[in-house]
PDB file of C-alpha atoms in Angstrom:
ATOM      1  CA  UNK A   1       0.000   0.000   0.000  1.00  0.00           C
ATOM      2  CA  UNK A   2       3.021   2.363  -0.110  1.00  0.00           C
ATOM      3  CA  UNK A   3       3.684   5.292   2.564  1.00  0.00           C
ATOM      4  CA  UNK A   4       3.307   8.558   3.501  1.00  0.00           C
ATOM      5  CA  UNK A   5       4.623  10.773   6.490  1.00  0.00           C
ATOM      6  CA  UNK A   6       3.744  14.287   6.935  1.00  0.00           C
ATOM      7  CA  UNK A   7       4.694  16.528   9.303  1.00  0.00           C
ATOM      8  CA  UNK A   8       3.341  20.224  10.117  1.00  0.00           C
ATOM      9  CA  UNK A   9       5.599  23.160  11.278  1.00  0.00           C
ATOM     10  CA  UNK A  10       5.610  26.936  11.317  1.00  0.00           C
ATOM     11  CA  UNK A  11       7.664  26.577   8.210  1.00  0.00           C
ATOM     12  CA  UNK A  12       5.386  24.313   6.219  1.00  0.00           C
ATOM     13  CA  UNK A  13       4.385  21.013   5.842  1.00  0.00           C
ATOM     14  CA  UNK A  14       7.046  18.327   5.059  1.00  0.00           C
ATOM     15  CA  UNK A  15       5.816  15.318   3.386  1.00  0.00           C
ATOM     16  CA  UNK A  16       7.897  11.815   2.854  1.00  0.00           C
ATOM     17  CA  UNK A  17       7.048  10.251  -0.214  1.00  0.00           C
ATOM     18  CA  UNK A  18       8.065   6.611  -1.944  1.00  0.00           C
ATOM     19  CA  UNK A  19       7.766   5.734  -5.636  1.00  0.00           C
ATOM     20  CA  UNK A  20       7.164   2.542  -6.162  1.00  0.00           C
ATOM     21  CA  UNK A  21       3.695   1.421  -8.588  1.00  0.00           C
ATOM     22  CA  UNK A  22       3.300  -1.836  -8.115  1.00  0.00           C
ATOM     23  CA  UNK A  23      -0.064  -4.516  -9.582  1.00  0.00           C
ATOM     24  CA  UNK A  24      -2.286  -6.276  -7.474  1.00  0.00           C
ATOM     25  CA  UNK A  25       0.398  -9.272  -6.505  1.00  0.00           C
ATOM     26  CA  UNK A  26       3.093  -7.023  -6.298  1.00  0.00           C
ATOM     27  CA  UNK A  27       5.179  -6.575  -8.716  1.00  0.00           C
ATOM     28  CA  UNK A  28       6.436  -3.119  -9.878  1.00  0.00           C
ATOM     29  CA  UNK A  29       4.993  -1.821 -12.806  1.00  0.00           C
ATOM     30  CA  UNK A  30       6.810   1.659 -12.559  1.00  0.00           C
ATOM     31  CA  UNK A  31       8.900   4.175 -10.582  1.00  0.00           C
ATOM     32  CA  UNK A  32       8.253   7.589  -9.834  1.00  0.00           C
ATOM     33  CA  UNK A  33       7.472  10.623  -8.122  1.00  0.00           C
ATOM     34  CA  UNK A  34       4.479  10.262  -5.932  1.00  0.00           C
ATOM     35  CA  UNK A  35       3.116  13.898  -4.953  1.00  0.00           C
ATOM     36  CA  UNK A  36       1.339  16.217  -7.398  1.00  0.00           C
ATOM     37  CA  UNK A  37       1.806  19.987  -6.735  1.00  0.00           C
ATOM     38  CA  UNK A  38      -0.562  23.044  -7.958  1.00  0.00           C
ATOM     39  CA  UNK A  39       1.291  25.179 -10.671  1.00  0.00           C
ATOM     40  CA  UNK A  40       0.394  28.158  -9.091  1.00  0.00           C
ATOM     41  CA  UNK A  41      -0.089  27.855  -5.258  1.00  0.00           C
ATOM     42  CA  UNK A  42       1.451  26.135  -2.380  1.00  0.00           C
ATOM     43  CA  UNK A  43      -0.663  22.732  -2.371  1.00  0.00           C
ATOM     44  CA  UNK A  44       0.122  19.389  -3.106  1.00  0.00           C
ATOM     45  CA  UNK A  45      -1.545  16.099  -2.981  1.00  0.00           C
ATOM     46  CA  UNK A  46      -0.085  12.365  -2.531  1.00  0.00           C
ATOM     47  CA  UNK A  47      -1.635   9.145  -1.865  1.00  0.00           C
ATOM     48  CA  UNK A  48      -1.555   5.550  -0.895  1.00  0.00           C
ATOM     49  CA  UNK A  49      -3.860   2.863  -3.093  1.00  0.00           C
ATOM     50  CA  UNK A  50      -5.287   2.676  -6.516  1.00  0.00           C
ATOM     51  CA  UNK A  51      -2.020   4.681  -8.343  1.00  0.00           C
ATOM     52  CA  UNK A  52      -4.108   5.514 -11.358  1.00  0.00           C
ATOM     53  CA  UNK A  53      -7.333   6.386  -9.339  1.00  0.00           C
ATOM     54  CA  UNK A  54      -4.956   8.614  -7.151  1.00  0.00           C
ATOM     55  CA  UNK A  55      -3.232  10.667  -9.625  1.00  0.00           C
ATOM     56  CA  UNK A  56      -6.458  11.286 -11.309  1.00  0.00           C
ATOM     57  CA  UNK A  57      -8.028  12.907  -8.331  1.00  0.00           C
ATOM     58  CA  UNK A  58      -4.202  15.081  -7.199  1.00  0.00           C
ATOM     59  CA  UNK A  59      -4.371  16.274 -10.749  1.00  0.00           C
ATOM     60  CA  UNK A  60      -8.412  16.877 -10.445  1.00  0.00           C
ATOM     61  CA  UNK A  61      -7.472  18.735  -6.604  1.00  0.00           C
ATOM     62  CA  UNK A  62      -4.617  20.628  -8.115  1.00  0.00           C
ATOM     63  CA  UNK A  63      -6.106  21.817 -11.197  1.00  0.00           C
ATOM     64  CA  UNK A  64      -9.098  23.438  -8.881  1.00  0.00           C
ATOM     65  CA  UNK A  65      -6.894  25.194  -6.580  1.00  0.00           C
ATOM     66  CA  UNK A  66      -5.262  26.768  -9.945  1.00  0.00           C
ATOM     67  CA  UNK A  67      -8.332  27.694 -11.276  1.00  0.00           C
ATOM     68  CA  UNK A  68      -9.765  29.020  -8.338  1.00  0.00           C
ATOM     69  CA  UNK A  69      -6.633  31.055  -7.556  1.00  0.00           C
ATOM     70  CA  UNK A  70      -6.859  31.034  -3.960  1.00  0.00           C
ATOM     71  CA  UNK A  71      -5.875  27.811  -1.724  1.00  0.00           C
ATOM     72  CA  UNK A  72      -8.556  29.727   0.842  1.00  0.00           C
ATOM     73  CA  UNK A  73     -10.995  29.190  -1.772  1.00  0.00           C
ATOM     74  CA  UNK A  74     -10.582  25.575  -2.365  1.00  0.00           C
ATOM     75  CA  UNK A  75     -10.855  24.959   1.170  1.00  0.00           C
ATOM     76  CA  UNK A  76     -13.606  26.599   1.487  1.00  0.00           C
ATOM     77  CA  UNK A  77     -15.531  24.452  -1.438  1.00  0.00           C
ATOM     78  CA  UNK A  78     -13.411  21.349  -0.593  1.00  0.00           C
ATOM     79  CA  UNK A  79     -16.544  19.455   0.497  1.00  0.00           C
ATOM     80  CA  UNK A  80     -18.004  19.649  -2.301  1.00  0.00           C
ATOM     81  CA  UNK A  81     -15.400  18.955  -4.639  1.00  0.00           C
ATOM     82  CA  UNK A  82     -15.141  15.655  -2.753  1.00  0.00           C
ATOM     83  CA  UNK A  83     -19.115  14.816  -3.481  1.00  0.00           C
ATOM     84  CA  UNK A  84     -18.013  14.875  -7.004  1.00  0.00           C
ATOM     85  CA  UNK A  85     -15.033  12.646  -6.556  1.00  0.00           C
ATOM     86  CA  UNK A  86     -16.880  10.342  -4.682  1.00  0.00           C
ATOM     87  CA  UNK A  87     -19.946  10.305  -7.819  1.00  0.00           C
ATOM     88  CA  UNK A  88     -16.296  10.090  -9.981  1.00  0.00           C
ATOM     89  CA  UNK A  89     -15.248   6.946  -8.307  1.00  0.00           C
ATOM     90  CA  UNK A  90     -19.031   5.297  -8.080  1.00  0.00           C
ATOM     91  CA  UNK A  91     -18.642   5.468 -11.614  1.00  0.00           C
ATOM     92  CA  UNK A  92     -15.996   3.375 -11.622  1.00  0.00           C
ATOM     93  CA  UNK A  93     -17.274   0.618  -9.660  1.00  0.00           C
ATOM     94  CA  UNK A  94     -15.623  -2.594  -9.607  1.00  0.00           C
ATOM     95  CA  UNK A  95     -12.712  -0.995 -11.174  1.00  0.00           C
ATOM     96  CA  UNK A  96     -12.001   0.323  -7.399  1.00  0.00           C
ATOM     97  CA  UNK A  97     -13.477  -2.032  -4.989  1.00  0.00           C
ATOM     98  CA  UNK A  98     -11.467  -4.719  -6.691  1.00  0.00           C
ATOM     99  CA  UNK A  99      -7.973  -2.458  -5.444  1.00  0.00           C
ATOM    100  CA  UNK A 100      -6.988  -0.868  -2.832  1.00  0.00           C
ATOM    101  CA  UNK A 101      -8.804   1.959  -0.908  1.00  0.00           C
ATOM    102  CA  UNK A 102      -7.401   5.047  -1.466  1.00  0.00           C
ATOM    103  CA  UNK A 103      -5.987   7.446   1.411  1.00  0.00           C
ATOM    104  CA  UNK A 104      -5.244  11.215   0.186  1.00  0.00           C
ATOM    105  CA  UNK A 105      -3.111  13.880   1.621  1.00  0.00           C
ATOM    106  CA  UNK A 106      -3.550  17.438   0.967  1.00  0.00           C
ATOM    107  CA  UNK A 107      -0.514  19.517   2.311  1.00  0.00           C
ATOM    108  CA  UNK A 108      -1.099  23.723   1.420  1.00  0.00           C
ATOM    109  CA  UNK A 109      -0.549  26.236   2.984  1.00  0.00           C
ATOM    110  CA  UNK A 110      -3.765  28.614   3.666  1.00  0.00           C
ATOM    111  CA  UNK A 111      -3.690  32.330   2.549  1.00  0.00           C
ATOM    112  CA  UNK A 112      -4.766  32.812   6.754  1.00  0.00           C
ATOM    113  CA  UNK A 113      -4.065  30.035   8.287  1.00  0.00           C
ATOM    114  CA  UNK A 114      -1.049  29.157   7.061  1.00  0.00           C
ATOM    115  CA  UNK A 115       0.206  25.162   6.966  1.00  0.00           C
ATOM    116  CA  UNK A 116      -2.602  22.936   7.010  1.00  0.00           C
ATOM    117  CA  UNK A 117      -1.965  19.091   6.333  1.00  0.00           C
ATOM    118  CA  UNK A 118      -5.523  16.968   5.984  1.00  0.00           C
ATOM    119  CA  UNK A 119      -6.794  13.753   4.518  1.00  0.00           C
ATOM    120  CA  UNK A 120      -9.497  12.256   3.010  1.00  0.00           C
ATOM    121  CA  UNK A 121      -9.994   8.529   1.946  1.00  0.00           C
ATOM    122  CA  UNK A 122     -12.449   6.387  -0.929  1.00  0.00           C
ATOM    123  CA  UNK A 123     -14.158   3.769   1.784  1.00  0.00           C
ATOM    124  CA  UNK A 124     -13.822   2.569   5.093  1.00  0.00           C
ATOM    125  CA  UNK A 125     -11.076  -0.195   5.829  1.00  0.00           C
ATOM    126  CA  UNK A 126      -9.636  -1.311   9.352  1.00  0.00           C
ATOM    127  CA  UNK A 127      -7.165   1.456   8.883  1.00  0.00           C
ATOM    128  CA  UNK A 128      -9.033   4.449   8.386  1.00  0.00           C
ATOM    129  CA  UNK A 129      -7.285   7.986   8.908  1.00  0.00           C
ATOM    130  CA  UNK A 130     -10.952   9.509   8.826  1.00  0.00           C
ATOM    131  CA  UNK A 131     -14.124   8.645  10.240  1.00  0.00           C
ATOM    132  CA  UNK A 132     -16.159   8.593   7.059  1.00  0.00           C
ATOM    133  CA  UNK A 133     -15.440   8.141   3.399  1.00  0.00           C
ATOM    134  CA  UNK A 134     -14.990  11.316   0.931  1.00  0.00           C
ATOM    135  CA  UNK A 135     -14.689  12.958   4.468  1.00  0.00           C
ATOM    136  CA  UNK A 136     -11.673  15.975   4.777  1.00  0.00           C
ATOM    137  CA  UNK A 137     -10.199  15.647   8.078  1.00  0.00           C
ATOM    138  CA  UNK A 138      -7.223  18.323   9.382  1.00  0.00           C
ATOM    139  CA  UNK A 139      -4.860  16.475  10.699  1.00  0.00           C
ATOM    140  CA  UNK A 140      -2.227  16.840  14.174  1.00  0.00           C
ATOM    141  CA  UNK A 141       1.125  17.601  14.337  1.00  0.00           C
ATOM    142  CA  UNK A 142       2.670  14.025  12.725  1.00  0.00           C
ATOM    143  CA  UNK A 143       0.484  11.877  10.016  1.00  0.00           C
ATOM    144  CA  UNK A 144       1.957   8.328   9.528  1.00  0.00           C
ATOM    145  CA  UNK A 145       0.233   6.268   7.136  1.00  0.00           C
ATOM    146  CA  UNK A 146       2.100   2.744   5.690  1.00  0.00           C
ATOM    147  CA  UNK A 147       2.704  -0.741   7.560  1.00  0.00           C
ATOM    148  CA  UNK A 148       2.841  -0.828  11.049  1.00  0.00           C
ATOM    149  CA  UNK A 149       6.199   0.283  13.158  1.00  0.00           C
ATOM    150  CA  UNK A 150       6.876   0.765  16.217  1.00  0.00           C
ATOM    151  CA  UNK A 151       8.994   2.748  18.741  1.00  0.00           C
ATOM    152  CA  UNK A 152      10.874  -0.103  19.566  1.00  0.00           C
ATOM    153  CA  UNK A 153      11.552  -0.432  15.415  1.00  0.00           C
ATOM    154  CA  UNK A 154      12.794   3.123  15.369  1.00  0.00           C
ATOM    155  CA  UNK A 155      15.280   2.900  18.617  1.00  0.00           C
ATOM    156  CA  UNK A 156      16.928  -0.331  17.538  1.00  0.00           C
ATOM    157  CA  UNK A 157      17.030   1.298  13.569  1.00  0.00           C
ATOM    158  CA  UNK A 158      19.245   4.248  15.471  1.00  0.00           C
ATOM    159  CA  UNK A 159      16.922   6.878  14.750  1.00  0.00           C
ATOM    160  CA  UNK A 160      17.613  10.444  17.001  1.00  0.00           C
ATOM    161  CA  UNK A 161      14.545  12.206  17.679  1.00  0.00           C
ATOM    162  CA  UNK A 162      14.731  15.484  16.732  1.00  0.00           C
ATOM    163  CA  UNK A 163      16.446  18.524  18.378  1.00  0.00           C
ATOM    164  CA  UNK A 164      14.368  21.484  19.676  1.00  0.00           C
ATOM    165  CA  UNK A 165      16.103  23.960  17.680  1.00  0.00           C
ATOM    166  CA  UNK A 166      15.820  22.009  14.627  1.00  0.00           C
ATOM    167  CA  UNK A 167      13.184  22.571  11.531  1.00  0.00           C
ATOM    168  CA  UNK A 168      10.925  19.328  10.856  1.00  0.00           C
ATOM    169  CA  UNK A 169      12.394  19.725   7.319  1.00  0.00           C
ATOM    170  CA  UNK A 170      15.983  19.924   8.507  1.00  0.00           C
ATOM    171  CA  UNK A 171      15.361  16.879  10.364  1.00  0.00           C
ATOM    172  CA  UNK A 172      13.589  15.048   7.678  1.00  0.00           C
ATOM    173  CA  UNK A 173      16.033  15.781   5.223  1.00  0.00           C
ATOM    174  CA  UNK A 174      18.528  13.561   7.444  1.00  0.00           C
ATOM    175  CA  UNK A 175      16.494  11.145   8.960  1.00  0.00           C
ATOM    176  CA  UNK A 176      13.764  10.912   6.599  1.00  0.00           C
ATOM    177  CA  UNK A 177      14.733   7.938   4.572  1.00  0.00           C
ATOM    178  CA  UNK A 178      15.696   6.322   7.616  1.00  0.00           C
ATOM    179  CA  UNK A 179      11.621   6.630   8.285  1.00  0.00           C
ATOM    180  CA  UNK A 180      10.502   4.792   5.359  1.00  0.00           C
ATOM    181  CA  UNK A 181      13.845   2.589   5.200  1.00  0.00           C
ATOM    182  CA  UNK A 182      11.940   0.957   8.424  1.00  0.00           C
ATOM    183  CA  UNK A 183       8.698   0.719   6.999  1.00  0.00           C
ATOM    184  CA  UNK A 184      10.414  -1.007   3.841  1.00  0.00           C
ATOM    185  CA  UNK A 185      11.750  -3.789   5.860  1.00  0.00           C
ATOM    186  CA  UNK A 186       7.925  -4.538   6.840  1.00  0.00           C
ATOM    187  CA  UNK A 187       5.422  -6.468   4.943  1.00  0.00           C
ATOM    188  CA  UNK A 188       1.895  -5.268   4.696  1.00  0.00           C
ATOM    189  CA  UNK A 189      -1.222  -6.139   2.915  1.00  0.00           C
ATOM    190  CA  UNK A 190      -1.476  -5.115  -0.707  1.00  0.00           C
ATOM    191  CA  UNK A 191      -5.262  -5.745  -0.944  1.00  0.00           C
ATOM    192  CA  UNK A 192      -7.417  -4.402   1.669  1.00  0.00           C
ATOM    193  CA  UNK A 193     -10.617  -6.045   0.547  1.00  0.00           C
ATOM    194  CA  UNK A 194      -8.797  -9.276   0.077  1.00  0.00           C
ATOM    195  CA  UNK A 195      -8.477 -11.735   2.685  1.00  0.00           C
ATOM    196  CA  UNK A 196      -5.533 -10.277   4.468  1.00  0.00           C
ATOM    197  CA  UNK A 197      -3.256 -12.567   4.158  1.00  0.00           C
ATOM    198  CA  UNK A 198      -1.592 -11.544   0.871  1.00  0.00           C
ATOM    199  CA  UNK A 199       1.686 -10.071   2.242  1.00  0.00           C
ATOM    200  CA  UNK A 200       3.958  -8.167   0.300  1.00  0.00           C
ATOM    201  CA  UNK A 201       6.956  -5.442   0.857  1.00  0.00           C
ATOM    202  CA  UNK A 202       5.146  -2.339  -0.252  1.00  0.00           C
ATOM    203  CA  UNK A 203       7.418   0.482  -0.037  1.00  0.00           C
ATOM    204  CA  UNK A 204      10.317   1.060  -2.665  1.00  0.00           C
ATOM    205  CA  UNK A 205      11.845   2.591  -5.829  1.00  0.00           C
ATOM    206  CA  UNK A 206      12.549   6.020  -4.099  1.00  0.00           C
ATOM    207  CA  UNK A 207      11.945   8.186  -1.079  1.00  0.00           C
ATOM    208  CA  UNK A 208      11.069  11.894  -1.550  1.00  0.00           C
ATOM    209  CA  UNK A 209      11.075  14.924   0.457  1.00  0.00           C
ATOM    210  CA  UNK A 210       8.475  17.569  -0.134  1.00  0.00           C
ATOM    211  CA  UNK A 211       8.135  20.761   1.505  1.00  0.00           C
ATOM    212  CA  UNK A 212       4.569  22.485   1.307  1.00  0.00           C
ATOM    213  CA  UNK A 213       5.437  26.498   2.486  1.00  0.00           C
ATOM    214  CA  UNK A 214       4.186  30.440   1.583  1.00  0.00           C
ATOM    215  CA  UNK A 215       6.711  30.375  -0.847  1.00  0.00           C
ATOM    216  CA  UNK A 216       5.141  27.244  -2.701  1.00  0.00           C
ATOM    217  CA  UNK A 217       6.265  23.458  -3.299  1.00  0.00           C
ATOM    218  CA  UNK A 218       9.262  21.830  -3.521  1.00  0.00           C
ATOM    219  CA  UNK A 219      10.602  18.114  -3.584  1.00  0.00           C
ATOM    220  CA  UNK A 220      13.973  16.248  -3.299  1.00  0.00           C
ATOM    221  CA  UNK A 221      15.148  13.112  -3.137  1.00  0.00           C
ATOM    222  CA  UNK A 222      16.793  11.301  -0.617  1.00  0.00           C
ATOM    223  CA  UNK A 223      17.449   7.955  -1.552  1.00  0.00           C
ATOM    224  CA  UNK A 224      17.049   5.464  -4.617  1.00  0.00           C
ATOM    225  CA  UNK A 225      16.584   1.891  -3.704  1.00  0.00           C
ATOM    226  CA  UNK A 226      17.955  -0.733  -6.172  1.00  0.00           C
ATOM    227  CA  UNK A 227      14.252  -1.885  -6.994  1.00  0.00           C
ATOM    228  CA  UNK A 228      13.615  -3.004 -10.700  1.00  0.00           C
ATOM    229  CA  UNK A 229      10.226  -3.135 -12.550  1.00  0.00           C
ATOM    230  CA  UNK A 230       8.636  -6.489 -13.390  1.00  0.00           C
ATOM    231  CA  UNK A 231      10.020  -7.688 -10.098  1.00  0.00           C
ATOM    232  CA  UNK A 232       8.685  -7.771  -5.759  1.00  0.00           C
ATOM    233  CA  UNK A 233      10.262  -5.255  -4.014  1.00  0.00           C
ATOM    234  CA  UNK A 234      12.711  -7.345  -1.685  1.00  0.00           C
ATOM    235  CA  UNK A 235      14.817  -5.276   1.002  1.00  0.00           C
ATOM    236  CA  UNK A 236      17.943  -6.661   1.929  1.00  0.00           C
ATOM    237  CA  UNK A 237      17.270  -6.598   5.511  1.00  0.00           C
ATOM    238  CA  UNK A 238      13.485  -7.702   6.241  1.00  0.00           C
ATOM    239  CA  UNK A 239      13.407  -8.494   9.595  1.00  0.00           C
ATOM    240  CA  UNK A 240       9.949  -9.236  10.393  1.00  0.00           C
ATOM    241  CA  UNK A 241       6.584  -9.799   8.477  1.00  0.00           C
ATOM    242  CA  UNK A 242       3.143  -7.992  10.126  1.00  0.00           C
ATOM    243  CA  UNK A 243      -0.024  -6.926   8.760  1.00  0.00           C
ATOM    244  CA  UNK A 244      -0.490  -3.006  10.162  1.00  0.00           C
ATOM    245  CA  UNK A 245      -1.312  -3.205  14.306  1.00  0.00           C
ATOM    246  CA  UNK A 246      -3.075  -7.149  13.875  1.00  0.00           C
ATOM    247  CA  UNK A 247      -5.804  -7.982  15.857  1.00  0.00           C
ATOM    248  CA  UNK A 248      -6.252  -3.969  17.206  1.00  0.00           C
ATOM    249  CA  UNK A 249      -9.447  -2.676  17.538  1.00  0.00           C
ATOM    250  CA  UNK A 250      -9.323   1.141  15.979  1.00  0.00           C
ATOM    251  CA  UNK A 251      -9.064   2.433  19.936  1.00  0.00           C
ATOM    252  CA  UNK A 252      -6.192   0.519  19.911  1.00  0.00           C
ATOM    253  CA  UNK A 253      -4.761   0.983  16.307  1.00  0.00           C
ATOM    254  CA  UNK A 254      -4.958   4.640  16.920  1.00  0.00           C
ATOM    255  CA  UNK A 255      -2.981   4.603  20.546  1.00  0.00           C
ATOM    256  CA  UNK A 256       0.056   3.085  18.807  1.00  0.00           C
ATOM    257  CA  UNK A 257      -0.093   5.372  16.002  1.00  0.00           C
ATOM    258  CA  UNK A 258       0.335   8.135  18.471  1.00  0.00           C
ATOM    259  CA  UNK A 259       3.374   6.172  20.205  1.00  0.00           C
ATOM    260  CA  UNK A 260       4.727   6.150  17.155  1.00  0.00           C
ATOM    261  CA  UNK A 261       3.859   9.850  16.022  1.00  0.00           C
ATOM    262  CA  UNK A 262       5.426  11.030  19.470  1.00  0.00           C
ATOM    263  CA  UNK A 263       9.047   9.474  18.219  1.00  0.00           C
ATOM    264  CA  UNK A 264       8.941  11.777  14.856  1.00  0.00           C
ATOM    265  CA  UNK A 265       7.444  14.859  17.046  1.00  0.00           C
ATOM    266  CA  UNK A 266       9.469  15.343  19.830  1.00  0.00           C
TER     267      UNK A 266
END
């Protein structure tokens, strides 16, 4: 299901990226960059699930905020933009139940409010960011979404949390692929309307750094893996195989996300 991590600070948002495409058993079917940015205003859109389905709606999200020249202005009609997403993907029908949910992030930054990071998602799943489908949601300080780590995964990887005079980005930028290099190393389930057993490494080809600020979008990247298309994505040091927080209830599921958002925050 690939990853995202996004972060919010007075300087932006920061959002970690991979860039691996990958089928329904799978394989890799391209690499690339996985965050679509406005032309013309500091938003930006990445997201985990359908790749095709996702990119349409970024570009669909994008394009509007253009258009309507004002990220304030989006916001404001964001709900309603989503109803006609959600009669978009209805239309699509078995083309998306038969893949992945989709999860969306929208990192802007608001003409008054500054940097805003929220998410919205295609159906309900044990894994839900949001309480509803085609639901926006702002979201707190740290936003994790990808297979299931812990804190005890990110002492033993080495990881330092991050200093208090230190910008999330400036951080990021050095311990960012770090972040996902963990989440790489576990396996999660490709299919969430399968049966849950079908296991595969889903994060890979590249990790990118974007950084959502008043003075508009920009991405880097921080590592390449040695991934190849046509093949699984295969770390060279997987040490364990989970499906994301097994057997939690969401009460649960959403107490160890914040364990783990309180490693990348601090």
């Amino acid at each position: 299901m690939s990853a995202f991590i996004s972060a919010s600070s007075p300087e932006g948002i920061a959002v970690l990226t991979d860039g691996a495409i990958y089928d329904a058993t799978g394989t890799i079917r391209g690499i690339e960059r996985k965050i679509t940015a406005a032309k013309n205003k500091p938003f930006a859109v990445t997201s985990r699930g359908h790749h095709n389905i996702g990119k349409q709606f970024a570009d669909i999200l994008c394009t509007a905020v253009d258009f309507s020249g004002s990220v304030d202005m989006l916001l404001e009609h964001l709900p309603e933009v989503l109803e006609g997403l959600k009669a978009k993907a209805a239309s699509y029908g078995r083309e998306l139940q038969e893949h992945e949910v989709n999860q969306f992030l929208i990192a802007c930054w608001s003409e008054t409010r500054g940097p805003l990071h929220m998410a919205f998602e295609t159906a309900q799943t044990p894994y839900n960011i949001t309480d509803a489908p085609f639901t926006i949601k702002e979201l707190g300080p740290v936003q994790i979404a990808g297979t299931g780590i812990s804190t005890d995964d990110i002492r033993a990887h080495g990881l330092r949390v991050k200093r208090p005079d230190e910008t999330v980005f400036a951080y990021l930028r050095e311990t960012g692929a770090e972040y996902m290099e963990i989440m790489r190393n576990v396996a999660g389930v490709i299919n969430w309307r399968g049966d849950g057993q079908r296991l595969r490494h889903c994060i890979g080809g590249r990790c990118d750094l974007t950084l959502v600020s008043a003075a508009g979008v920009t991405t880097e990247t921080l590592r390449v893996w040695d991934d190849k298309i046509g093949r699984d994505i295969k770390p060279k040091a997987a040490p364990k195989t989970v499906v994301t927080f097994p057997g939690m209830n969401r009460q649960q599921r959403r107490a160890a996300e914040r364990e783990n958002k309180m490693a990348l925050a601090q």
